Amino acid sequence: MRLEQLEKHLVRLIEGNLARLLAGRLHPHEVAARLARALDENAYRNADGSLTAPDTFTVRLCSEDHAALTADQPALAELLRADILEIAHRAGLKMLKAPVIVLVADPSLSAFQIDVNAYHDEDHSETDIMQGVTPAPMPTAPRNPQLLLRGNYIPLTRPVINLGRRADNHIVIDDPYISRNHAQMRLRFGRYVIYDLNSRGGTFVNNQRVTECLLQPNDVIALSRVVMVYLEDESSTSIPPVTDTQIRPPTGRPAPEAWE
């Protein structure tokens, strides 16, 4: 219900403020839907039950639309920023800082397409506090959570972590079997949960294909054929490196040139 309400309010704002500026290149409803979903899916719940909204948004457009809109409407990012601030306030979502909107050209997108990624920037400056943007408490996190991936220990320091082949993911995995946006880890009530993002190759935990799964220390995760281990409590020194032979997702598929 919250997602529907966010989208409804954003449609009204964008149709009122941005319809003319979008100049027929982007439909206000599509922009609103993408922004609303990014707000909803990347909000996290605090210990007091309140929700904190993401504060950094990457808005991806096809190269032609990006060039035209940024040339003709240089204030577009600022107007989107104002709409996000207003809708977060109406929805009762906290923000740790004033939102940042980044418009990016993505050659992989077709004309009139838009893609929005959102995350929480942990760099909250004194200026934000002076302007009345009060940081909300982070949920209690696991002790020293990490991923062991290809012999490297990757610390998990964000409440939302995107994994995939595309360069704007928090953890970028360069493998042809990995989807551009493959999986997401979210901190929920002090525990990480991994979600499959409708990937082609699938997400597996301890050899079981999952759409979402609450992670336990030493769980073996496979994104398609790429294997990693979830670790907590500084236990990594006692865990030997894991090889692809320890988990066997479905095989027999030709390597794709670029899975979506």
mmCIF file with all atom_site columns, C-alpha atoms in Angstrom, residues 33-220:
data_model
loop_
_atom_site.group_PDB
_atom_site.id
_atom_site.type_symbol
_atom_site.label_atom_id
_atom_site.label_alt_id
_atom_site.label_comp_id
_atom_site.label_asym_id
_atom_site.label_entity_id
_atom_site.label_seq_id
_atom_site.pdbx_PDB_ins_code
_atom_site.Cartn_x
_atom_site.Cartn_y
_atom_site.Cartn_z
_atom_site.occupancy
_atom_site.B_iso_or_equiv
_atom_site.pdbx_formal_charge
_atom_site.auth_seq_id
_atom_site.auth_comp_id
_atom_site.auth_asym_id
_atom_site.auth_atom_id
_atom_site.pdbx_PDB_model_num
ATOM 1   C CA . ALA A 1 33  ? 6.754  4.732   -10.709 1.00 0.00 ? 33  ALA A CA 1
ATOM 2   C CA . ARG A 1 34  ? 10.526 4.308   -10.859 1.00 0.00 ? 34  ARG A CA 1
ATOM 3   C CA . LEU A 1 35  ? 11.189 6.898   -8.152  1.00 0.00 ? 35  LEU A CA 1
ATOM 4   C CA . ALA A 1 36  ? 8.459  5.513   -5.888  1.00 0.00 ? 36  ALA A CA 1
ATOM 5   C CA . ARG A 1 37  ? 9.793  1.965   -6.167  1.00 0.00 ? 37  ARG A CA 1
ATOM 6   C CA . ALA A 1 38  ? 13.346 3.143   -5.452  1.00 0.00 ? 38  ALA A CA 1
ATOM 7   C CA . LEU A 1 39  ? 12.143 5.001   -2.349  1.00 0.00 ? 39  LEU A CA 1
ATOM 8   C CA . ASP A 1 40  ? 10.068 2.084   -1.098  1.00 0.00 ? 40  ASP A CA 1
ATOM 9   C CA . GLU A 1 41  ? 12.474 -0.781  -1.774  1.00 0.00 ? 41  GLU A CA 1
ATOM 10  C CA . ASN A 1 42  ? 15.523 0.960   -0.320  1.00 0.00 ? 42  ASN A CA 1
ATOM 11  C CA . ALA A 1 43  ? 13.973 2.404   2.843   1.00 0.00 ? 43  ALA A CA 1
ATOM 12  C CA . TYR A 1 44  ? 15.101 0.670   6.027   1.00 0.00 ? 44  TYR A CA 1
ATOM 13  C CA . ARG A 1 45  ? 13.376 0.372   9.365   1.00 0.00 ? 45  ARG A CA 1
ATOM 14  C CA . ASN A 1 46  ? 14.987 1.905   12.448  1.00 0.00 ? 46  ASN A CA 1
ATOM 15  C CA . ALA A 1 47  ? 14.930 0.523   15.970  1.00 0.00 ? 47  ALA A CA 1
ATOM 16  C CA . ASP A 1 48  ? 12.065 2.885   16.863  1.00 0.00 ? 48  ASP A CA 1
ATOM 17  C CA . GLY A 1 49  ? 9.933  1.555   13.996  1.00 0.00 ? 49  GLY A CA 1
ATOM 18  C CA . SER A 1 50  ? 10.356 4.591   11.755  1.00 0.00 ? 50  SER A CA 1
ATOM 19  C CA . LEU A 1 51  ? 11.574 4.314   8.158   1.00 0.00 ? 51  LEU A CA 1
ATOM 20  C CA . THR A 1 52  ? 14.601 6.061   6.690   1.00 0.00 ? 52  THR A CA 1
ATOM 21  C CA . ALA A 1 53  ? 14.511 6.826   2.968   1.00 0.00 ? 53  ALA A CA 1
ATOM 22  C CA . PRO A 1 54  ? 17.521 6.534   0.666   1.00 0.00 ? 54  PRO A CA 1
ATOM 23  C CA . ASP A 1 55  ? 19.164 9.866   -0.013  1.00 0.00 ? 55  ASP A CA 1
ATOM 24  C CA . THR A 1 56  ? 21.165 9.295   -3.215  1.00 0.00 ? 56  THR A CA 1
ATOM 25  C CA . PHE A 1 57  ? 19.448 8.521   -6.518  1.00 0.00 ? 57  PHE A CA 1
ATOM 26  C CA . THR A 1 58  ? 21.055 7.572   -9.830  1.00 0.00 ? 58  THR A CA 1
ATOM 27  C CA . VAL A 1 59  ? 18.618 8.219   -12.675 1.00 0.00 ? 59  VAL A CA 1
ATOM 28  C CA . ARG A 1 60  ? 19.678 6.453   -15.863 1.00 0.00 ? 60  ARG A CA 1
ATOM 29  C CA . LEU A 1 61  ? 18.407 7.585   -19.254 1.00 0.00 ? 61  LEU A CA 1
ATOM 30  C CA . CYS A 1 62  ? 19.218 6.588   -22.807 1.00 0.00 ? 62  CYS A CA 1
ATOM 31  C CA . SER A 1 63  ? 22.037 8.699   -24.237 1.00 0.00 ? 63  SER A CA 1
ATOM 32  C CA . GLU A 1 64  ? 19.773 10.728  -26.543 1.00 0.00 ? 64  GLU A CA 1
ATOM 33  C CA . ASP A 1 65  ? 17.231 11.548  -23.833 1.00 0.00 ? 65  ASP A CA 1
ATOM 34  C CA . HIS A 1 66  ? 20.009 12.390  -21.363 1.00 0.00 ? 66  HIS A CA 1
ATOM 35  C CA . ALA A 1 67  ? 21.691 14.789  -23.787 1.00 0.00 ? 67  ALA A CA 1
ATOM 36  C CA . ALA A 1 68  ? 18.426 16.505  -24.729 1.00 0.00 ? 68  ALA A CA 1
ATOM 37  C CA . LEU A 1 69  ? 17.033 16.832  -21.201 1.00 0.00 ? 69  LEU A CA 1
ATOM 38  C CA . THR A 1 70  ? 20.252 18.019  -19.547 1.00 0.00 ? 70  THR A CA 1
ATOM 39  C CA . ALA A 1 71  ? 20.800 20.560  -22.323 1.00 0.00 ? 71  ALA A CA 1
ATOM 40  C CA . ASP A 1 72  ? 17.245 21.885  -22.425 1.00 0.00 ? 72  ASP A CA 1
ATOM 41  C CA . GLN A 1 73  ? 16.347 21.475  -18.756 1.00 0.00 ? 73  GLN A CA 1
ATOM 42  C CA . PRO A 1 74  ? 19.466 21.947  -16.584 1.00 0.00 ? 74  PRO A CA 1
ATOM 43  C CA . ALA A 1 75  ? 17.237 22.269  -13.487 1.00 0.00 ? 75  ALA A CA 1
ATOM 44  C CA . LEU A 1 76  ? 15.685 18.815  -13.944 1.00 0.00 ? 76  LEU A CA 1
ATOM 45  C CA . ALA A 1 77  ? 17.761 17.123  -11.216 1.00 0.00 ? 77  ALA A CA 1
ATOM 46  C CA . GLU A 1 78  ? 16.967 19.915  -8.753  1.00 0.00 ? 78  GLU A CA 1
ATOM 47  C CA . LEU A 1 79  ? 13.237 19.659  -9.466  1.00 0.00 ? 79  LEU A CA 1
ATOM 48  C CA . LEU A 1 80  ? 13.289 15.890  -8.980  1.00 0.00 ? 80  LEU A CA 1
ATOM 49  C CA . ARG A 1 81  ? 15.164 16.467  -5.736  1.00 0.00 ? 81  ARG A CA 1
ATOM 50  C CA . ALA A 1 82  ? 12.444 18.825  -4.509  1.00 0.00 ? 82  ALA A CA 1
ATOM 51  C CA . ASP A 1 83  ? 9.713  16.309  -5.388  1.00 0.00 ? 83  ASP A CA 1
ATOM 52  C CA . ILE A 1 84  ? 11.503 13.509  -3.528  1.00 0.00 ? 84  ILE A CA 1
ATOM 53  C CA . LEU A 1 85  ? 11.926 15.713  -0.459  1.00 0.00 ? 85  LEU A CA 1
ATOM 54  C CA . GLU A 1 86  ? 8.234  16.593  -0.472  1.00 0.00 ? 86  GLU A CA 1
ATOM 55  C CA . ILE A 1 87  ? 6.998  13.057  -0.995  1.00 0.00 ? 87  ILE A CA 1
ATOM 56  C CA . ALA A 1 88  ? 9.311  11.649  1.694   1.00 0.00 ? 88  ALA A CA 1
ATOM 57  C CA . HIS A 1 89  ? 7.921  14.215  4.121   1.00 0.00 ? 89  HIS A CA 1
ATOM 58  C CA . ARG A 1 90  ? 4.313  13.363  3.202   1.00 0.00 ? 90  ARG A CA 1
ATOM 59  C CA . ALA A 1 91  ? 5.000  9.639   3.584   1.00 0.00 ? 91  ALA A CA 1
ATOM 60  C CA . GLY A 1 92  ? 6.631  10.064  6.997   1.00 0.00 ? 92  GLY A CA 1
ATOM 61  C CA . LEU A 1 93  ? 10.023 8.848   5.766   1.00 0.00 ? 93  LEU A CA 1
ATOM 62  C CA . LYS A 1 94  ? 13.117 10.189  7.489   1.00 0.00 ? 94  LYS A CA 1
ATOM 63  C CA . MET A 1 95  ? 16.059 11.400  5.434   1.00 0.00 ? 95  MET A CA 1
ATOM 64  C CA . LEU A 1 96  ? 19.559 11.559  6.855   1.00 0.00 ? 96  LEU A CA 1
ATOM 65  C CA . LYS A 1 97  ? 20.511 14.339  4.458   1.00 0.00 ? 97  LYS A CA 1
ATOM 66  C CA . ALA A 1 98  ? 19.089 16.319  1.566   1.00 0.00 ? 98  ALA A CA 1
ATOM 67  C CA . PRO A 1 99  ? 18.769 13.943  -1.414  1.00 0.00 ? 99  PRO A CA 1
ATOM 68  C CA . VAL A 1 100 ? 21.254 13.942  -4.265  1.00 0.00 ? 100 VAL A CA 1
ATOM 69  C CA . ILE A 1 101 ? 20.035 13.247  -7.818  1.00 0.00 ? 101 ILE A CA 1
ATOM 70  C CA . VAL A 1 102 ? 22.543 12.167  -10.471 1.00 0.00 ? 102 VAL A CA 1
ATOM 71  C CA . LEU A 1 103 ? 21.450 11.924  -14.114 1.00 0.00 ? 103 LEU A CA 1
ATOM 72  C CA . VAL A 1 104 ? 23.488 9.372   -16.077 1.00 0.00 ? 104 VAL A CA 1
ATOM 73  C CA . ALA A 1 105 ? 23.522 8.424   -19.769 1.00 0.00 ? 105 ALA A CA 1
ATOM 74  C CA . ASP A 1 106 ? 23.180 4.650   -20.233 1.00 0.00 ? 106 ASP A CA 1
ATOM 75  C CA . PRO A 1 107 ? 23.711 3.432   -23.821 1.00 0.00 ? 107 PRO A CA 1
ATOM 76  C CA . SER A 1 108 ? 22.031 0.115   -22.958 1.00 0.00 ? 108 SER A CA 1
ATOM 77  C CA . LEU A 1 109 ? 18.649 1.825   -22.464 1.00 0.00 ? 109 LEU A CA 1
ATOM 78  C CA . SER A 1 110 ? 16.242 2.505   -25.301 1.00 0.00 ? 110 SER A CA 1
ATOM 79  C CA . ALA A 1 111 ? 14.545 5.821   -25.991 1.00 0.00 ? 111 ALA A CA 1
ATOM 80  C CA . PHE A 1 112 ? 11.958 6.829   -23.372 1.00 0.00 ? 112 PHE A CA 1
ATOM 81  C CA . GLN A 1 113 ? 13.279 4.279   -20.842 1.00 0.00 ? 113 GLN A CA 1
ATOM 82  C CA . ILE A 1 114 ? 14.319 5.270   -17.337 1.00 0.00 ? 114 ILE A CA 1
ATOM 83  C CA . ASP A 1 115 ? 16.024 3.285   -14.580 1.00 0.00 ? 115 ASP A CA 1
ATOM 84  C CA . VAL A 1 116 ? 16.455 4.507   -10.999 1.00 0.00 ? 116 VAL A CA 1
ATOM 85  C CA . ASN A 1 117 ? 18.827 3.150   -8.349  1.00 0.00 ? 117 ASN A CA 1
ATOM 86  C CA . ALA A 1 118 ? 18.770 4.473   -4.788  1.00 0.00 ? 118 ALA A CA 1
ATOM 87  C CA . TYR A 1 119 ? 21.000 3.970   -1.785  1.00 0.00 ? 119 TYR A CA 1
ATOM 88  C CA . HIS A 1 120 ? 21.990 5.497   1.549   1.00 0.00 ? 120 HIS A CA 1
ATOM 89  C CA . ASP A 1 121 ? 25.060 7.725   1.597   1.00 0.00 ? 121 ASP A CA 1
ATOM 90  C CA . GLU A 1 122 ? 26.649 7.340   5.010   1.00 0.00 ? 122 GLU A CA 1
ATOM 91  C CA . ASP A 1 123 ? 28.625 10.605  4.761   1.00 0.00 ? 123 ASP A CA 1
ATOM 92  C CA . HIS A 1 124 ? 26.347 12.907  6.792   1.00 0.00 ? 124 HIS A CA 1
ATOM 93  C CA . SER A 1 125 ? 27.963 16.294  7.131   1.00 0.00 ? 125 SER A CA 1
ATOM 94  C CA . GLU A 1 126 ? 27.724 18.887  9.847   1.00 0.00 ? 126 GLU A CA 1
ATOM 95  C CA . THR A 1 127 ? 25.960 21.138  7.324   1.00 0.00 ? 127 THR A CA 1
ATOM 96  C CA . ASP A 1 128 ? 23.095 18.634  7.097   1.00 0.00 ? 128 ASP A CA 1
ATOM 97  C CA . ILE A 1 129 ? 22.677 18.705  10.880  1.00 0.00 ? 129 ILE A CA 1
ATOM 98  C CA . MET A 1 130 ? 22.838 22.519  10.934  1.00 0.00 ? 130 MET A CA 1
ATOM 99  C CA . GLN A 1 131 ? 20.035 22.591  8.354   1.00 0.00 ? 131 GLN A CA 1
ATOM 100 C CA . GLY A 1 132 ? 17.842 20.407  10.532  1.00 0.00 ? 132 GLY A CA 1
ATOM 101 C CA . VAL A 1 133 ? 18.354 17.076  8.792   1.00 0.00 ? 133 VAL A CA 1
ATOM 102 C CA . THR A 1 134 ? 18.705 14.906  11.884  1.00 0.00 ? 134 THR A CA 1
ATOM 103 C CA . PRO A 1 135 ? 20.407 11.555  11.320  1.00 0.00 ? 135 PRO A CA 1
ATOM 104 C CA . ALA A 1 136 ? 18.243 8.600   12.280  1.00 0.00 ? 136 ALA A CA 1
ATOM 105 C CA . PRO A 1 137 ? 19.883 5.725   14.121  1.00 0.00 ? 137 PRO A CA 1
ATOM 106 C CA . MET A 1 138 ? 21.147 2.852   12.007  1.00 0.00 ? 138 MET A CA 1
ATOM 107 C CA . PRO A 1 139 ? 19.656 -0.529  12.842  1.00 0.00 ? 139 PRO A CA 1
ATOM 108 C CA . THR A 1 140 ? 21.839 -2.828  14.902  1.00 0.00 ? 140 THR A CA 1
ATOM 109 C CA . ALA A 1 141 ? 24.167 -4.555  12.470  1.00 0.00 ? 141 ALA A CA 1
ATOM 110 C CA . PRO A 1 142 ? 25.888 -7.939  12.581  1.00 0.00 ? 142 PRO A CA 1
ATOM 111 C CA . ARG A 1 143 ? 29.422 -7.928  13.895  1.00 0.00 ? 143 ARG A CA 1
ATOM 112 C CA . ASN A 1 144 ? 31.885 -7.425  11.054  1.00 0.00 ? 144 ASN A CA 1
ATOM 113 C CA . PRO A 1 145 ? 29.755 -8.892  8.229   1.00 0.00 ? 145 PRO A CA 1
ATOM 114 C CA . GLN A 1 146 ? 31.734 -9.810  5.105   1.00 0.00 ? 146 GLN A CA 1
ATOM 115 C CA . LEU A 1 147 ? 31.550 -11.672 1.838   1.00 0.00 ? 147 LEU A CA 1
ATOM 116 C CA . LEU A 1 148 ? 34.401 -13.964 0.855   1.00 0.00 ? 148 LEU A CA 1
ATOM 117 C CA . LEU A 1 149 ? 34.503 -13.683 -2.930  1.00 0.00 ? 149 LEU A CA 1
ATOM 118 C CA . ARG A 1 150 ? 37.295 -15.000 -5.126  1.00 0.00 ? 150 ARG A CA 1
ATOM 119 C CA . GLY A 1 151 ? 39.740 -14.958 -2.238  1.00 0.00 ? 151 GLY A CA 1
ATOM 120 C CA . ASN A 1 152 ? 38.869 -11.383 -1.181  1.00 0.00 ? 152 ASN A CA 1
ATOM 121 C CA . TYR A 1 153 ? 37.061 -10.355 2.001   1.00 0.00 ? 153 TYR A CA 1
ATOM 122 C CA . ILE A 1 154 ? 34.504 -7.631  1.209   1.00 0.00 ? 154 ILE A CA 1
ATOM 123 C CA . PRO A 1 155 ? 33.159 -5.765  4.275   1.00 0.00 ? 155 PRO A CA 1
ATOM 124 C CA . LEU A 1 156 ? 29.413 -5.100  4.250   1.00 0.00 ? 156 LEU A CA 1
ATOM 125 C CA . THR A 1 157 ? 28.898 -1.579  5.581   1.00 0.00 ? 157 THR A CA 1
ATOM 126 C CA . ARG A 1 158 ? 25.608 -0.456  4.011   1.00 0.00 ? 158 ARG A CA 1
ATOM 127 C CA . PRO A 1 159 ? 22.010 -1.303  4.896   1.00 0.00 ? 159 PRO A CA 1
ATOM 128 C CA . VAL A 1 160 ? 21.318 -1.996  1.203   1.00 0.00 ? 160 VAL A CA 1
ATOM 129 C CA . ILE A 1 161 ? 23.933 -3.618  -1.059  1.00 0.00 ? 161 ILE A CA 1
ATOM 130 C CA . ASN A 1 162 ? 23.392 -4.253  -4.762  1.00 0.00 ? 162 ASN A CA 1
ATOM 131 C CA . LEU A 1 163 ? 25.303 -7.024  -6.541  1.00 0.00 ? 163 LEU A CA 1
ATOM 132 C CA . GLY A 1 164 ? 25.566 -7.514  -10.277 1.00 0.00 ? 164 GLY A CA 1
ATOM 133 C CA . ARG A 1 165 ? 27.525 -7.020  -13.457 1.00 0.00 ? 165 ARG A CA 1
ATOM 134 C CA . ARG A 1 166 ? 26.635 -3.368  -14.006 1.00 0.00 ? 166 ARG A CA 1
ATOM 135 C CA . ALA A 1 167 ? 29.248 -0.845  -12.924 1.00 0.00 ? 167 ALA A CA 1
ATOM 136 C CA . ASP A 1 168 ? 27.004 1.114   -10.526 1.00 0.00 ? 168 ASP A CA 1
ATOM 137 C CA . ASN A 1 169 ? 26.400 -1.860  -8.207  1.00 0.00 ? 169 ASN A CA 1
ATOM 138 C CA . HIS A 1 170 ? 28.021 -1.721  -4.784  1.00 0.00 ? 170 HIS A CA 1
ATOM 139 C CA . ILE A 1 171 ? 29.662 -5.097  -5.520  1.00 0.00 ? 171 ILE A CA 1
ATOM 140 C CA . VAL A 1 172 ? 30.462 -5.479  -9.209  1.00 0.00 ? 172 VAL A CA 1
ATOM 141 C CA . ILE A 1 173 ? 30.963 -9.059  -10.450 1.00 0.00 ? 173 ILE A CA 1
ATOM 142 C CA . ASP A 1 174 ? 32.433 -9.272  -13.931 1.00 0.00 ? 174 ASP A CA 1
ATOM 143 C CA . ASP A 1 175 ? 31.118 -12.603 -15.193 1.00 0.00 ? 175 ASP A CA 1
ATOM 144 C CA . PRO A 1 176 ? 28.939 -13.318 -18.249 1.00 0.00 ? 176 PRO A CA 1
ATOM 145 C CA . TYR A 1 177 ? 26.528 -15.448 -16.184 1.00 0.00 ? 177 TYR A CA 1
ATOM 146 C CA . ILE A 1 178 ? 25.803 -12.570 -13.778 1.00 0.00 ? 178 ILE A CA 1
ATOM 147 C CA . SER A 1 179 ? 22.843 -10.325 -14.587 1.00 0.00 ? 179 SER A CA 1
ATOM 148 C CA . ARG A 1 180 ? 23.322 -6.583  -14.684 1.00 0.00 ? 180 ARG A CA 1
ATOM 149 C CA . ASN A 1 181 ? 21.264 -6.286  -11.490 1.00 0.00 ? 181 ASN A CA 1
ATOM 150 C CA . HIS A 1 182 ? 21.466 -9.778  -10.030 1.00 0.00 ? 182 HIS A CA 1
ATOM 151 C CA . ALA A 1 183 ? 20.792 -9.665  -6.276  1.00 0.00 ? 183 ALA A CA 1
ATOM 152 C CA . GLN A 1 184 ? 20.410 -7.313  -3.337  1.00 0.00 ? 184 GLN A CA 1
ATOM 153 C CA . MET A 1 185 ? 21.293 -7.647  0.338   1.00 0.00 ? 185 MET A CA 1
ATOM 154 C CA . ARG A 1 186 ? 19.247 -5.662  2.856   1.00 0.00 ? 186 ARG A CA 1
ATOM 155 C CA . LEU A 1 187 ? 19.774 -5.201  6.563   1.00 0.00 ? 187 LEU A CA 1
ATOM 156 C CA . ARG A 1 188 ? 16.503 -6.057  8.300   1.00 0.00 ? 188 ARG A CA 1
ATOM 157 C CA . PHE A 1 189 ? 16.271 -5.928  12.101  1.00 0.00 ? 189 PHE A CA 1
ATOM 158 C CA . GLY A 1 190 ? 19.984 -6.531  12.497  1.00 0.00 ? 190 GLY A CA 1
ATOM 159 C CA . ARG A 1 191 ? 20.273 -9.393  9.969   1.00 0.00 ? 191 ARG A CA 1
ATOM 160 C CA . TYR A 1 192 ? 21.150 -9.422  6.290   1.00 0.00 ? 192 TYR A CA 1
ATOM 161 C CA . VAL A 1 193 ? 18.596 -10.840 3.861   1.00 0.00 ? 193 VAL A CA 1
ATOM 162 C CA . ILE A 1 194 ? 19.554 -11.607 0.259   1.00 0.00 ? 194 ILE A CA 1
ATOM 163 C CA . TYR A 1 195 ? 16.995 -11.112 -2.530  1.00 0.00 ? 195 TYR A CA 1
ATOM 164 C CA . ASP A 1 196 ? 17.182 -12.353 -6.103  1.00 0.00 ? 196 ASP A CA 1
ATOM 165 C CA . LEU A 1 197 ? 16.313 -9.569  -8.564  1.00 0.00 ? 197 LEU A CA 1
ATOM 166 C CA . ASN A 1 198 ? 14.682 -11.776 -11.206 1.00 0.00 ? 198 ASN A CA 1
ATOM 167 C CA . SER A 1 199 ? 18.119 -12.810 -12.452 1.00 0.00 ? 199 SER A CA 1
ATOM 168 C CA . ARG A 1 200 ? 18.548 -15.261 -15.317 1.00 0.00 ? 200 ARG A CA 1
ATOM 169 C CA . GLY A 1 201 ? 21.129 -17.424 -13.551 1.00 0.00 ? 201 GLY A CA 1
ATOM 170 C CA . GLY A 1 202 ? 19.425 -17.479 -10.161 1.00 0.00 ? 202 GLY A CA 1
ATOM 171 C CA . THR A 1 203 ? 20.551 -16.970 -6.569  1.00 0.00 ? 203 THR A CA 1
ATOM 172 C CA . PHE A 1 204 ? 21.406 -19.987 -4.410  1.00 0.00 ? 204 PHE A CA 1
ATOM 173 C CA . VAL A 1 205 ? 22.061 -20.359 -0.674  1.00 0.00 ? 205 VAL A CA 1
ATOM 174 C CA . ASN A 1 206 ? 23.600 -23.649 0.428   1.00 0.00 ? 206 ASN A CA 1
ATOM 175 C CA . ASN A 1 207 ? 22.681 -25.228 -2.922  1.00 0.00 ? 207 ASN A CA 1
ATOM 176 C CA . GLN A 1 208 ? 19.005 -24.150 -2.686  1.00 0.00 ? 208 GLN A CA 1
ATOM 177 C CA . ARG A 1 209 ? 17.625 -21.661 -5.188  1.00 0.00 ? 209 ARG A CA 1
ATOM 178 C CA . VAL A 1 210 ? 15.993 -18.735 -3.363  1.00 0.00 ? 210 VAL A CA 1
ATOM 179 C CA . THR A 1 211 ? 14.077 -15.569 -4.087  1.00 0.00 ? 211 THR A CA 1
ATOM 180 C CA . GLU A 1 212 ? 14.898 -14.271 -0.608  1.00 0.00 ? 212 GLU A CA 1
ATOM 181 C CA . CYS A 1 213 ? 16.785 -15.773 2.293   1.00 0.00 ? 213 CYS A CA 1
ATOM 182 C CA . LEU A 1 214 ? 17.836 -14.704 5.792   1.00 0.00 ? 214 LEU A CA 1
ATOM 183 C CA . LEU A 1 215 ? 21.595 -15.217 5.895   1.00 0.00 ? 215 LEU A CA 1
ATOM 184 C CA . GLN A 1 216 ? 23.452 -17.112 8.601   1.00 0.00 ? 216 GLN A CA 1
ATOM 185 C CA . PRO A 1 217 ? 27.232 -16.996 9.196   1.00 0.00 ? 217 PRO A CA 1
ATOM 186 C CA . ASN A 1 218 ? 29.127 -19.328 6.832   1.00 0.00 ? 218 ASN A CA 1
ATOM 187 C CA . ASP A 1 219 ? 26.230 -19.624 4.366   1.00 0.00 ? 219 ASP A CA 1
ATOM 188 C CA . VAL A 1 220 ? 27.490 -20.437 0.864   1.00 0.00 ? 220 VAL A CA 1
#
